[in-house]
Amino acid sequence: MGITKTQIFTDKQNDLAQVFKVLGHPARVSILQYISNQNACICNDLVAEIGLAQATISQHLKELKSIGLLNGEVEGKSMCYCINVKRWTEIQSQLNSFFNTTKSNCC
C-alpha cells in the first residue's frame, strides 16, 4: 500500500479521518457504548460483556485511547477506563460541523 499524503490535508481533516478509522470497527463502538453506560470499567468486565479475548479487547482499547476518547487509570492489578468527555465533545462538534456544511444539491 502506498504512503498517504496526510500533509496535504488540514489538521482537522486528518483528525476526523483518524476518528472515523478508529470508530470503524463494531467492537470499538460496542466498547464505547458499554463504557459510556458505566461510571468506570475494568478490562475484564469488557471481556465478559463483549465476548472477545482479553488481548483483543486491550488492542481495541489502545486504539480508542490513541484518539483520546478514553482515559485509563491503574487500580490495583487492573486498568479502569472511562470516556474522556472533553474529547468526546470535541469529536461531536467536529462531526456536527462536517455534516452541517455538506451541501446536498445532487441527485
Short mmCIF file of C-alpha atoms in Angstrom, two decimals, residues 34-81:
data_model
loop_
_atom_site.label_atom_id
_atom_site.label_comp_id
_atom_site.label_asym_id
_atom_site.label_seq_id
_atom_site.Cartn_x
_atom_site.Cartn_y
_atom_site.Cartn_z
CA TYR A 34 -20.63 -0.23 27.31
CA ILE A 35 -18.19 2.17 28.98
CA SER A 36 -20.48 5.17 28.44
CA ASN A 37 -23.20 3.37 30.43
CA GLN A 38 -20.84 2.78 33.39
CA ASN A 39 -19.17 5.08 35.87
CA ALA A 40 -15.94 3.24 35.14
CA CYS A 41 -14.95 -0.02 33.53
CA ILE A 42 -12.30 -2.64 34.13
CA CYS A 43 -10.97 -4.56 31.12
CA ASN A 44 -12.07 -7.95 32.48
CA ASP A 45 -15.65 -6.65 32.60
CA LEU A 46 -15.38 -5.91 28.89
CA VAL A 47 -14.16 -9.41 28.12
CA ALA A 48 -17.26 -10.89 29.75
CA GLU A 49 -19.60 -8.28 28.22
CA ILE A 50 -18.26 -8.13 24.65
CA GLY A 51 -17.19 -11.75 24.30
CA LEU A 52 -13.77 -11.15 22.78
CA ALA A 53 -10.40 -12.28 24.13
CA GLN A 54 -8.68 -10.05 26.67
CA ALA A 55 -5.79 -9.35 24.26
CA THR A 56 -8.25 -8.31 21.54
CA ILE A 57 -10.13 -6.02 23.94
CA SER A 58 -6.82 -4.47 25.02
CA GLN A 59 -5.90 -3.73 21.41
CA HIS A 60 -9.26 -2.06 20.78
CA LEU A 61 -8.89 -0.03 23.99
CA LYS A 62 -5.44 1.08 22.82
CA GLU A 63 -6.92 2.33 19.54
CA LEU A 64 -9.68 4.25 21.36
CA LYS A 65 -7.08 5.78 23.67
CA SER A 66 -4.94 6.76 20.67
CA ILE A 67 -7.58 9.30 19.58
CA GLY A 68 -8.12 10.49 23.14
CA LEU A 69 -11.61 9.03 23.62
CA LEU A 70 -10.70 7.07 26.74
CA ASN A 71 -8.92 7.87 29.96
CA GLY A 72 -7.36 4.98 31.83
CA GLU A 73 -6.18 4.63 35.40
CA VAL A 74 -4.45 1.75 37.13
CA GLU A 75 -6.49 0.38 40.03
CA GLY A 76 -4.57 -2.40 41.73
CA LYS A 77 -3.79 -5.01 39.06
CA SER A 78 -6.46 -3.75 36.70
CA MET A 79 -6.88 -0.83 34.35
CA CYS A 80 -10.01 1.25 34.77
CA TYR A 81 -11.34 3.13 31.72
#
